[in-house]
Coordinates of C-alpha atoms in Angstrom, one line a residue:
Chain A
X10 CA 0.0 0.0 0.0
X11 CA 1.4 3.4 -0.9
X12 CA 2.6 5.7 1.9
X13 CA 0.0 7.9 3.5
X14 CA 0.5 11.7 3.5
X15 CA 0.8 11.6 7.3
X16 CA 3.6 8.9 7.2
X17 CA 5.3 10.7 4.3
X18 CA 5.5 13.9 6.4
X19 CA 6.9 12.0 9.3
X20 CA 9.7 10.4 7.1
X21 CA 10.3 13.8 5.4
X22 CA 10.8 15.5 8.8
X23 CA 13.0 12.7 10.1
X24 CA 15.3 12.8 7.1
X25 CA 15.5 16.6 7.2
X26 CA 16.5 16.5 10.9
X27 CA 18.8 13.6 10.5
X28 CA 20.6 14.6 7.4
X29 CA 19.4 18.1 6.4
X30 CA 18.3 16.6 3.2
X31 CA 14.9 17.9 2.0
X32 CA 12.5 15.5 0.3
X33 CA 10.2 17.3 -2.0
X34 CA 6.5 16.4 -2.1
X35 CA 5.8 14.1 -5.1
X36 CA 8.7 11.8 -3.9
X37 CA 6.3 9.5 -2.1
X38 CA 7.2 6.7 -4.5
X39 CA 10.9 7.2 -3.6
X40 CA 10.1 6.6 0.1
X41 CA 8.2 3.5 -0.7
X42 CA 11.0 2.2 -2.9
X43 CA 13.9 3.0 -0.6
X44 CA 12.3 1.7 2.6
X45 CA 10.9 -1.5 1.1
X46 CA 14.1 -3.5 1.7
X47 CA 14.3 -2.3 5.3
X48 CA 10.6 -3.1 5.9
X49 CA 11.2 -6.7 4.5
X50 CA 14.4 -7.2 6.5
X51 CA 12.9 -6.0 9.8
X52 CA 9.6 -7.9 9.2
X53 CA 7.2 -4.9 9.3
X54 CA 3.9 -5.4 7.6
X55 CA 4.1 -2.2 5.7
X56 CA 5.4 1.3 5.8
X57 CA 2.7 2.4 8.2
X58 CA 3.9 -0.2 10.7
X59 CA 7.5 1.0 10.4
X60 CA 6.5 4.6 10.9
X61 CA 4.4 3.6 14.0
X62 CA 7.5 1.9 15.5
X63 CA 9.7 4.9 14.7
X64 CA 7.2 7.2 16.4
X65 CA 6.9 5.0 19.5
X66 CA 10.6 4.8 20.3
X67 CA 13.2 7.5 20.9
X68 CA 15.9 8.1 18.4
X69 CA 17.3 4.6 17.7
X70 CA 19.5 2.7 15.2
X71 CA 16.3 2.1 13.2
X72 CA 15.8 5.8 12.7
X73 CA 19.4 6.0 11.5
X74 CA 18.8 3.2 9.0
X75 CA 15.8 4.9 7.7
X76 CA 17.8 8.1 7.2
X77 CA 20.6 6.2 5.5
X78 CA 18.2 4.3 3.2
X79 CA 16.8 7.6 2.0
X80 CA 20.1 9.4 1.4
X81 CA 22.1 7.0 -0.8
X82 CA 23.2 8.7 -4.0
X83 CA 23.7 7.6 -7.5
X84 CA 27.3 7.4 -8.5
X85 CA 29.7 6.0 -11.1
X86 CA 33.4 5.5 -11.8
X87 CA 35.0 8.7 -13.1
X88 CA 31.6 10.4 -12.9
X89 CA 31.7 13.6 -15.0
X90 CA 35.2 12.9 -16.2
X91 CA 36.3 16.6 -16.1
X92 CA 37.4 16.8 -12.5
X93 CA 39.4 13.6 -12.9
X94 CA 41.2 15.0 -15.9
X95 CA 41.9 18.2 -14.1
X96 CA 43.3 16.3 -11.1
X97 CA 45.5 14.1 -13.4
X98 CA 46.7 16.8 -15.8
X99 CA 47.1 19.8 -13.6
X100 CA 46.6 19.3 -9.9
X101 CA 48.6 16.2 -9.1
X102 CA 51.7 17.3 -11.0
X103 CA 51.5 20.6 -9.1
X104 CA 51.0 18.9 -5.7
X105 CA 53.8 16.3 -6.4
X106 CA 56.2 19.2 -6.9
X107 CA 54.9 21.1 -3.8
X108 CA 54.9 18.1 -1.5
X109 CA 58.2 16.7 -2.7
X110 CA 59.8 17.0 0.7
X111 CA 56.9 15.4 2.7
X112 CA 56.1 12.8 0.0
X113 CA 52.5 12.8 1.3
X114 CA 49.3 13.1 -0.7
X115 CA 45.9 13.5 0.9
X116 CA 42.6 13.5 -1.0
X117 CA 39.1 13.4 0.4
X118 CA 35.9 12.1 -1.2
X119 CA 33.4 13.7 1.1
X120 CA 30.2 11.9 -0.1
X121 CA 31.7 8.7 -1.4
X122 CA 28.6 6.6 -1.5
X123 CA 29.4 3.1 -2.8
X124 CA 33.1 4.0 -3.4
X125 CA 33.4 4.7 -7.1
X126 CA 34.7 8.2 -6.6
X127 CA 37.6 7.4 -4.2
X128 CA 38.5 4.3 -6.1
X129 CA 38.5 6.3 -9.4
X130 CA 41.0 8.6 -7.7
X131 CA 43.1 5.7 -6.5
X132 CA 43.1 4.1 -10.0
X133 CA 44.0 7.4 -11.6
X134 CA 47.0 7.7 -9.2
X135 CA 48.2 4.2 -9.8
X136 CA 47.6 4.4 -13.6
X137 CA 49.3 7.7 -14.3
X138 CA 51.7 8.5 -11.5
X139 CA 54.2 5.6 -11.0
X140 CA 56.6 8.2 -9.4
X141 CA 54.2 8.2 -6.4
X142 CA 55.1 4.6 -5.6
X143 CA 57.1 5.4 -2.4
X144 CA 54.8 8.2 -1.2
X145 CA 52.3 8.1 1.6
X146 CA 48.9 8.3 -0.1
X147 CA 45.8 8.7 1.9
X148 CA 42.4 8.8 0.3
X149 CA 39.7 9.5 2.8
X150 CA 36.2 8.5 1.8
X151 CA 33.2 9.5 4.0
X152 CA 29.5 9.0 3.7
X153 CA 26.4 9.3 5.9
X154 CA 25.4 5.7 5.4
X155 CA 27.3 3.0 7.2
X156 CA 25.6 0.3 5.1
X157 CA 26.8 1.9 1.9
X158 CA 30.3 2.3 3.4
X159 CA 30.4 -1.4 4.0
X160 CA 29.6 -2.1 0.4
X161 CA 32.2 0.4 -0.6
X162 CA 34.9 -1.3 1.5
X163 CA 34.2 -4.6 -0.1
X164 CA 34.7 -3.0 -3.5
X165 CA 32.5 -5.5 -5.3
X166 CA 30.5 -4.1 -8.3
X167 CA 27.9 -5.4 -10.7
X168 CA 28.4 -5.4 -14.5
X169 CA 26.1 -2.4 -14.6
X170 CA 28.3 -0.4 -12.2
X171 CA 31.6 -1.2 -13.9
X172 CA 30.0 -0.3 -17.2
X173 CA 29.4 3.2 -15.9
X174 CA 32.4 5.3 -16.8
X175 CA 35.1 2.7 -16.5
X176 CA 37.1 2.0 -19.7
X177 CA 37.5 -1.7 -20.5
X178 CA 41.3 -1.4 -20.2
X179 CA 41.1 -0.2 -16.6
X180 CA 38.4 -2.8 -15.7
X181 CA 40.6 -5.7 -16.6
X182 CA 43.7 -4.1 -15.0
X183 CA 42.3 -3.1 -11.7
X184 CA 39.5 -5.6 -11.0
X185 CA 39.1 -9.3 -10.6
X186 CA 36.1 -11.1 -12.0
X187 CA 34.2 -13.0 -9.3
X188 CA 31.3 -14.9 -10.8
X189 CA 29.2 -12.3 -12.6
X190 CA 30.7 -9.4 -10.4
X191 CA 33.9 -7.5 -10.3
X192 CA 36.0 -6.8 -7.3
X193 CA 38.5 -3.9 -7.2
X194 CA 42.0 -5.2 -6.5
X195 CA 43.3 -5.2 -3.0
X196 CA 46.2 -2.8 -3.6
X197 CA 43.7 -0.2 -4.8
X198 CA 41.3 -0.8 -1.9
X199 CA 44.2 -0.3 0.5
X200 CA 44.7 3.2 -0.7
X201 CA 41.2 4.2 0.5
X202 CA 40.1 4.7 4.1
X203 CA 36.3 4.7 4.5
X204 CA 34.7 6.4 7.5
X205 CA 31.1 7.2 8.4
X206 CA 30.4 10.9 8.7
X207 CA 27.5 13.4 8.6
X208 CA 28.8 16.5 6.8
X209 CA 26.0 18.6 8.5
X210 CA 27.3 17.8 12.0
X211 CA 30.5 19.0 13.6
X212 CA 33.6 17.4 12.0
X213 CA 36.4 15.8 14.0
X214 CA 39.9 14.6 13.2
X215 CA 39.9 15.3 9.5
X216 CA 43.6 15.8 8.5
X217 CA 44.6 18.7 6.2
X218 CA 43.9 17.8 2.6
X219 CA 45.4 18.6 -0.8
X220 CA 42.2 17.9 -2.7
X221 CA 38.6 17.7 -1.6
X222 CA 35.6 16.5 -3.6
X223 CA 32.2 17.4 -2.3
X224 CA 30.2 16.6 -5.3
X225 CA 26.5 16.2 -5.8
X226 CA 25.7 16.4 -2.1
X227 CA 25.3 20.1 -1.3
X228 CA 22.2 20.3 -3.5
X229 CA 20.4 18.4 -0.7
X230 CA 21.2 20.9 2.0
X231 CA 19.7 24.3 2.8
X232 CA 21.7 27.5 2.4
X233 CA 22.9 27.7 6.1
X234 CA 24.1 24.1 6.1
X235 CA 25.9 24.6 2.8
X236 CA 27.7 27.6 4.1
X237 CA 28.8 25.8 7.2
X238 CA 30.0 22.8 5.2
X239 CA 32.0 25.0 2.9
X240 CA 33.5 27.0 5.7
X241 CA 34.6 23.8 7.4
X242 CA 35.9 22.5 4.1
X243 CA 38.3 25.4 3.7
X244 CA 39.6 24.9 7.2
X245 CA 40.8 21.4 6.4
X246 CA 42.0 22.2 2.8
X247 CA 45.7 23.2 2.5
X248 CA 46.4 26.7 1.2
X249 CA 46.8 26.2 -2.5
X250 CA 44.6 23.0 -2.3
X251 CA 41.7 22.4 -4.5
X252 CA 38.0 21.9 -3.9
X253 CA 35.6 20.3 -6.5
X254 CA 31.8 20.7 -6.3
X255 CA 29.2 18.9 -8.4
X256 CA 28.4 20.4 -11.8
X257 CA 24.9 21.5 -10.7
X258 CA 26.1 23.1 -7.5
X259 CA 26.3 26.9 -7.2
X260 CA 29.2 28.8 -5.8
X261 CA 27.2 31.5 -4.0
X262 CA 27.8 29.9 -0.6
X263 CA 31.6 29.8 -1.0
X264 CA 33.5 32.2 1.2
X265 CA 35.9 34.6 -0.2
X266 CA 38.9 32.5 0.7
X267 CA 38.2 30.3 -2.3
X268 CA 39.2 31.4 -5.8
X269 CA 37.6 29.9 -8.8
X270 CA 40.0 28.2 -11.2
X271 CA 39.4 26.7 -14.7
X272 CA 41.6 23.7 -15.3
X273 CA 41.0 22.3 -18.8
X274 CA 37.2 21.7 -19.0
X275 CA 36.8 21.6 -15.2
X276 CA 36.0 24.4 -12.8
X277 CA 37.3 24.1 -9.2
X278 CA 38.1 26.3 -6.3
X279 CA 41.5 26.9 -4.8
X280 CA 42.1 27.8 -1.1
X281 CA 43.8 31.2 -1.4
X282 CA 44.6 31.3 2.4
Chain B
X22 CA 16.0 -1.3 -5.2
X23 CA 15.8 -4.6 -7.0
X24 CA 18.2 -7.6 -7.2
X25 CA 20.5 -6.4 -10.0
X26 CA 22.4 -9.6 -10.1
X27 CA 19.2 -11.5 -10.8
X28 CA 18.3 -8.9 -13.4
X29 CA 21.7 -9.4 -15.1
X30 CA 21.3 -13.1 -15.1
X31 CA 17.8 -12.8 -16.6
X32 CA 19.0 -10.4 -19.2
X33 CA 21.8 -12.8 -20.1
X34 CA 19.2 -15.5 -20.6
X35 CA 17.4 -13.6 -23.4
X36 CA 17.8 -15.7 -26.5
X37 CA 20.8 -14.4 -28.4
X38 CA 20.9 -13.7 -32.1
X39 CA 22.4 -16.3 -34.5
X40 CA 26.2 -16.4 -34.1
X41 CA 26.6 -15.4 -37.8
X42 CA 24.7 -12.1 -37.1
X43 CA 27.0 -11.2 -34.2
X44 CA 30.0 -12.2 -36.3
X45 CA 28.8 -10.0 -39.2
X46 CA 28.2 -7.1 -36.8
X47 CA 31.7 -7.5 -35.5
X48 CA 33.2 -7.7 -39.0
X49 CA 31.6 -4.6 -40.4
X50 CA 32.5 -2.6 -37.4
X51 CA 36.2 -3.0 -37.9
X52 CA 38.2 0.0 -39.1
X53 CA 39.1 -1.8 -42.3
X54 CA 36.2 -3.9 -43.4
X55 CA 37.2 -7.1 -45.3
X56 CA 34.5 -6.9 -47.9
X57 CA 35.1 -10.4 -49.4
X58 CA 34.7 -11.9 -45.9
X59 CA 31.5 -10.0 -45.3
X60 CA 30.0 -11.2 -48.6
X61 CA 31.1 -14.8 -47.9
X62 CA 29.5 -14.7 -44.4
X63 CA 26.2 -13.4 -45.8
X64 CA 26.3 -16.0 -48.6
X65 CA 26.2 -18.8 -46.0
X66 CA 22.8 -17.6 -44.8
X67 CA 20.1 -18.1 -47.6
X68 CA 17.4 -16.2 -45.9
X69 CA 19.6 -13.2 -45.2
X70 CA 21.0 -13.3 -48.8
X71 CA 17.5 -13.2 -50.2
X72 CA 16.6 -10.3 -47.9
X73 CA 19.8 -8.4 -48.8
X74 CA 19.0 -8.7 -52.5
X75 CA 15.4 -7.6 -52.0
X76 CA 16.4 -4.5 -50.0
X77 CA 19.1 -3.6 -52.4
X78 CA 16.6 -3.6 -55.2
X79 CA 14.1 -1.5 -53.1
X80 CA 13.0 2.0 -54.0
X81 CA 15.6 4.0 -52.1
X82 CA 18.5 2.2 -53.7
X83 CA 17.5 4.0 -57.0
X84 CA 19.3 1.5 -59.2
X85 CA 18.4 1.6 -62.9
X86 CA 19.2 -2.0 -63.3
X87 CA 18.2 -4.9 -61.0
X88 CA 21.0 -6.0 -58.7
X89 CA 21.5 -9.7 -58.9
X90 CA 24.8 -10.4 -57.1
X91 CA 25.4 -10.4 -53.4
X92 CA 28.5 -8.2 -53.5
X93 CA 26.7 -5.5 -55.6
X94 CA 23.8 -5.7 -53.1
X95 CA 26.1 -5.3 -50.1
X96 CA 27.9 -2.4 -51.7
X97 CA 24.6 -0.7 -52.5
X98 CA 23.0 -0.9 -49.1
X99 CA 26.1 -0.3 -47.0
X100 CA 27.3 -2.1 -43.9
X101 CA 25.0 -0.3 -41.4
X102 CA 21.8 -1.6 -43.0
X103 CA 23.3 -5.0 -43.6
X104 CA 24.0 -5.3 -39.9
X105 CA 20.5 -4.4 -39.0
X106 CA 19.1 -6.9 -41.5
X107 CA 21.2 -9.7 -40.0
X108 CA 20.1 -8.8 -36.4
X109 CA 16.6 -7.5 -37.1
X110 CA 14.8 -10.8 -37.7
X111 CA 15.8 -12.1 -34.4
X112 CA 15.2 -8.8 -32.5
X113 CA 11.8 -8.4 -34.1
X114 CA 10.6 -11.6 -32.4
X115 CA 11.7 -10.3 -29.1
X116 CA 10.5 -6.7 -29.5
X117 CA 7.1 -7.4 -31.1
X118 CA 5.7 -8.9 -28.0
X119 CA 3.2 -6.6 -26.1
X120 CA 4.7 -5.0 -23.1
X121 CA 1.5 -4.2 -21.2
X122 CA 3.4 -3.1 -18.1
X123 CA 4.7 -0.2 -20.1
X124 CA 1.4 0.4 -22.0
X125 CA 2.9 -1.0 -25.2
X126 CA 0.6 -3.0 -27.5
X127 CA 1.8 -5.9 -29.7
X128 CA 4.3 -4.5 -32.3
X129 CA 4.4 -1.1 -30.7
X130 CA 8.0 -1.3 -29.4
X131 CA 9.2 -2.9 -32.6
X132 CA 7.6 -0.1 -34.7
X133 CA 9.1 2.5 -32.5
X134 CA 12.5 0.8 -32.9
X135 CA 12.3 0.7 -36.6
X136 CA 11.1 4.3 -36.7
X137 CA 14.1 5.3 -34.6
X138 CA 16.4 3.4 -36.9
X139 CA 15.0 5.1 -40.0
X140 CA 15.3 8.5 -38.2
X141 CA 18.9 7.7 -37.5
X142 CA 19.5 6.8 -41.1
X143 CA 17.9 10.0 -42.4
X144 CA 19.8 12.1 -39.9
X145 CA 23.0 10.4 -40.9
X146 CA 22.4 10.9 -44.6
X147 CA 21.8 14.6 -44.1
X148 CA 24.4 15.3 -41.5
X149 CA 27.6 17.0 -42.5
X150 CA 29.7 14.9 -40.2
X151 CA 30.6 11.2 -40.6
X152 CA 28.3 8.9 -38.7
X153 CA 29.5 5.4 -37.8
X154 CA 27.7 2.6 -39.7
X155 CA 26.6 1.1 -36.4
X156 CA 24.1 4.0 -35.9
X157 CA 21.2 2.2 -37.6
X158 CA 21.5 -0.9 -35.6
X159 CA 22.1 0.9 -32.3
X160 CA 18.9 2.8 -33.0
X161 CA 17.0 -0.3 -33.9
X162 CA 18.0 -2.0 -30.6
X163 CA 18.0 1.1 -28.3
X164 CA 15.0 0.0 -26.3
X165 CA 15.8 -3.7 -26.0
X166 CA 16.4 -3.3 -22.3
X167 CA 12.7 -2.7 -21.9
X168 CA 12.0 -6.2 -23.0
X169 CA 14.3 -7.6 -20.3
X170 CA 12.9 -5.2 -17.6
X171 CA 9.3 -6.2 -18.3
X172 CA 10.2 -9.9 -18.2
X173 CA 12.0 -9.5 -14.9
X174 CA 10.2 -6.9 -12.8
X175 CA 7.3 -7.8 -10.4
X176 CA 3.9 -6.1 -10.9
X177 CA 4.6 -4.3 -7.6
X178 CA 7.8 -2.7 -8.9
X179 CA 6.2 -1.8 -12.2
X180 CA 3.4 -0.1 -10.3
X181 CA 6.0 1.9 -8.4
X182 CA 7.5 3.0 -11.7
X183 CA 4.1 3.9 -13.0
X184 CA 3.5 6.0 -9.9
X185 CA 6.8 7.7 -10.2
X186 CA 6.1 8.7 -13.8
X187 CA 2.6 9.8 -12.9
X188 CA 4.2 12.0 -10.2
X189 CA 6.1 13.8 -12.9
X190 CA 9.4 12.0 -13.0
X191 CA 10.9 11.1 -16.3
X192 CA 11.0 7.4 -17.2
X193 CA 14.8 7.5 -17.0
X194 CA 14.8 9.1 -13.5
X195 CA 12.1 6.8 -12.2
X196 CA 14.1 3.8 -13.3
X197 CA 17.3 5.1 -11.8
X198 CA 15.7 5.9 -8.5
X199 CA 13.6 2.8 -8.2
X200 CA 15.6 0.2 -9.9
X201 CA 19.1 1.6 -9.6
X202 CA 19.5 1.1 -13.3
X203 CA 17.8 2.4 -16.4
X204 CA 16.7 0.5 -19.5
X205 CA 19.5 1.8 -21.7
X206 CA 22.0 0.2 -19.3
X207 CA 20.1 -3.1 -19.4
X208 CA 20.0 -3.0 -23.2
X209 CA 23.7 -2.2 -23.3
X210 CA 24.4 -5.2 -21.1
X211 CA 22.4 -7.4 -23.5
X212 CA 24.3 -6.1 -26.5
X213 CA 27.6 -6.6 -24.7
X214 CA 26.6 -10.1 -23.8
X215 CA 25.7 -10.8 -27.5
X216 CA 29.2 -9.5 -28.4
X217 CA 27.9 -6.7 -30.5
X218 CA 30.4 -3.9 -31.4
X219 CA 31.1 -1.4 -28.7
X220 CA 29.6 1.5 -30.7
X221 CA 26.3 -0.3 -30.6
X222 CA 26.6 -1.0 -26.9
X223 CA 27.4 2.7 -26.2
X224 CA 24.6 3.9 -28.5
X225 CA 22.1 1.8 -26.6
X226 CA 23.4 2.7 -23.2
X227 CA 23.5 6.5 -23.7
X228 CA 20.4 7.0 -25.8
X229 CA 18.9 9.1 -23.0
X230 CA 22.2 10.6 -21.8
X231 CA 24.4 11.3 -24.8
X232 CA 26.0 14.2 -22.9
X233 CA 27.4 11.6 -20.5
X234 CA 29.7 10.1 -23.1
X235 CA 33.0 11.4 -21.9
X236 CA 35.1 11.7 -25.0
X237 CA 34.1 13.6 -28.1
X238 CA 34.4 11.6 -31.3
X239 CA 32.4 9.2 -33.4
X240 CA 30.9 7.3 -30.5
X241 CA 29.6 10.5 -29.0
X242 CA 28.2 11.5 -32.4
X243 CA 26.5 8.1 -32.6
X244 CA 24.9 8.4 -29.2
X245 CA 23.7 11.9 -29.9
X246 CA 22.2 10.8 -33.2
X247 CA 20.4 7.8 -31.6
X248 CA 19.1 10.1 -28.9
X249 CA 17.8 12.6 -31.4
X250 CA 16.3 9.8 -33.6
X251 CA 14.5 8.4 -30.6
X252 CA 13.0 11.9 -29.9
X253 CA 12.0 12.2 -33.6
X254 CA 10.3 8.7 -33.5
X255 CA 8.3 9.7 -30.4
X256 CA 7.3 13.0 -32.0
X257 CA 5.8 11.3 -35.0
X258 CA 4.2 8.4 -33.4
X259 CA 0.4 8.6 -33.4
X260 CA 0.5 11.9 -35.2
X261 CA -0.1 11.4 -38.9
X262 CA 0.4 14.3 -41.3
X263 CA 2.6 17.3 -40.9
X264 CA 4.7 17.4 -37.7
X265 CA 5.1 20.6 -35.8
X266 CA 8.2 20.1 -33.9
X267 CA 10.3 22.3 -31.7
X268 CA 13.7 21.6 -30.1
X269 CA 12.7 20.9 -26.5
X270 CA 15.9 20.8 -24.6
X271 CA 19.6 21.4 -24.6
X272 CA 20.5 17.8 -25.2
X273 CA 18.5 17.7 -28.4
X274 CA 19.9 21.0 -29.6
X275 CA 23.5 19.9 -28.8
X276 CA 22.9 16.8 -30.8
X277 CA 21.5 18.8 -33.8
X278 CA 24.5 21.1 -33.7
X279 CA 27.0 18.1 -33.4
X280 CA 25.4 16.7 -36.5
X281 CA 25.8 20.1 -38.2
X282 CA 22.1 20.3 -39.1
X283 CA 20.2 23.5 -39.2
X284 CA 16.7 23.7 -37.7
X285 CA 15.3 23.7 -41.3
X286 CA 17.3 20.6 -42.2
X287 CA 16.1 18.9 -39.1
X288 CA 12.5 19.7 -40.1
X289 CA 13.4 18.1 -43.5
X290 CA 14.5 15.0 -41.7
X291 CA 11.0 14.5 -40.3
X292 CA 9.6 14.6 -43.8
X293 CA 12.3 12.1 -44.9
X294 CA 11.5 9.8 -42.0
X295 CA 7.8 9.7 -42.8
X296 CA 8.5 9.0 -46.5
X297 CA 10.8 6.1 -45.8
X298 CA 9.3 4.4 -42.8
X299 CA 6.8 2.1 -44.5
X300 CA 9.5 0.7 -46.8
X301 CA 11.9 -0.1 -44.0
X302 CA 9.2 -1.7 -41.9
X303 CA 8.5 -4.0 -44.9
X304 CA 12.2 -5.2 -44.8
X305 CA 11.5 -7.0 -41.6
X306 CA 8.1 -8.5 -42.6

């Protein structure tokens, strides 16, 4: 049975409070779709029963799982190729020169979902920068959903997922075929450190980064939260480091410490200090 | 979300085309086509040979004299049409079935597919840029993923898709949000499994998102052409007579510009499509 307006409003408020993501009306079908696996797994009769349980109890792991189920994002390898080209052609050569003494490189995929973005960075580094072999490379990958992070850590993808954006040559070089699935090789997985994190809540222990990608996630937040996230981002981005936002995301919330830079076909933002 | 592994397995179980058809598609997609080998392969298939001769002598070929040999016929029609003839018979049986779940009556999907293929041919003929020969076949097969989806999805999920579209979501967005995959990707997976050339696989995959093709080049041109041809087919379906068309979005307009067609020339393509459609439909009778 489709979700009732009352139950939809409850879920919408819960998701807004828990993640600052605003579900528009008309997205009732999305709530039905995304919560169906949870309803089946937890043996609720229907979505009404799930909402009743949520209303009965204080904030619990079940509430978190509902929020997580509603906030998983679509992603793909090398999604919108331009940032990856800019990182490969312009940014990494510059950073390699700049960090030659520390021999450390830190990148952060702030809304990593099922892992394709951080793994694309890792593949790009291994494919094009053999001179980084002896460097300390840290790719931090964070997401709100602990379920999706577990999937990301395993690095196992369906044929559909590897077909999205991944050239055949890279597929055969960096993945192992397991039945009808593909698993990213261990030496690439080891470059990425996955961690659960809500961007809208205070951040802790994020090291200073050379490059940060906060793509296709700010669109879900209201203006105040966006501003806070971008302020916090600049604090953990090295002076001279680069920030990438999603193609559809506006720059009106960026503080003046960021300068817009065009690198090839990509637009990004440099921390001017 | 649905069980994508089960969907993949189900899509792989769709009956494949004859090996000779896949082999022919692969042969004619190579950079340097071995014409003699192509003709030899066709000659092993009596039904295909007869069809090739019939189509080569059709109205559009404009030959003054009847074409009686296979090599002349293949030269006349071109490798793109030849590929479609080889695959079309098989695909027609899959794509003619009614897909009630999507509101498609018997033959509706097949007719739309042929219309899209003809639109691709007309656009390719009039475009000032070189269009890969795989365009016609990619257009013909662009919606084959819908066949696999309708076979696989439960009535409950199909109802969710229907609700999403009724709420104003596009078919593509609804599929992505509800299934985690869209029919172009399913179709591409099938074409990949059938070992069809990569240009066809990409053309099927990106027929709703040609802008997502990363690199400029012939494959992107093909994807833009299939996307525009799909739009043209939808625009003329169920609307006999003159078509009043307008470029509706940036993707369409970018495709038109990539093909170096003016608005007037695109309007002419609609006329060409209507004139040619019934003949091409008859090829697959």
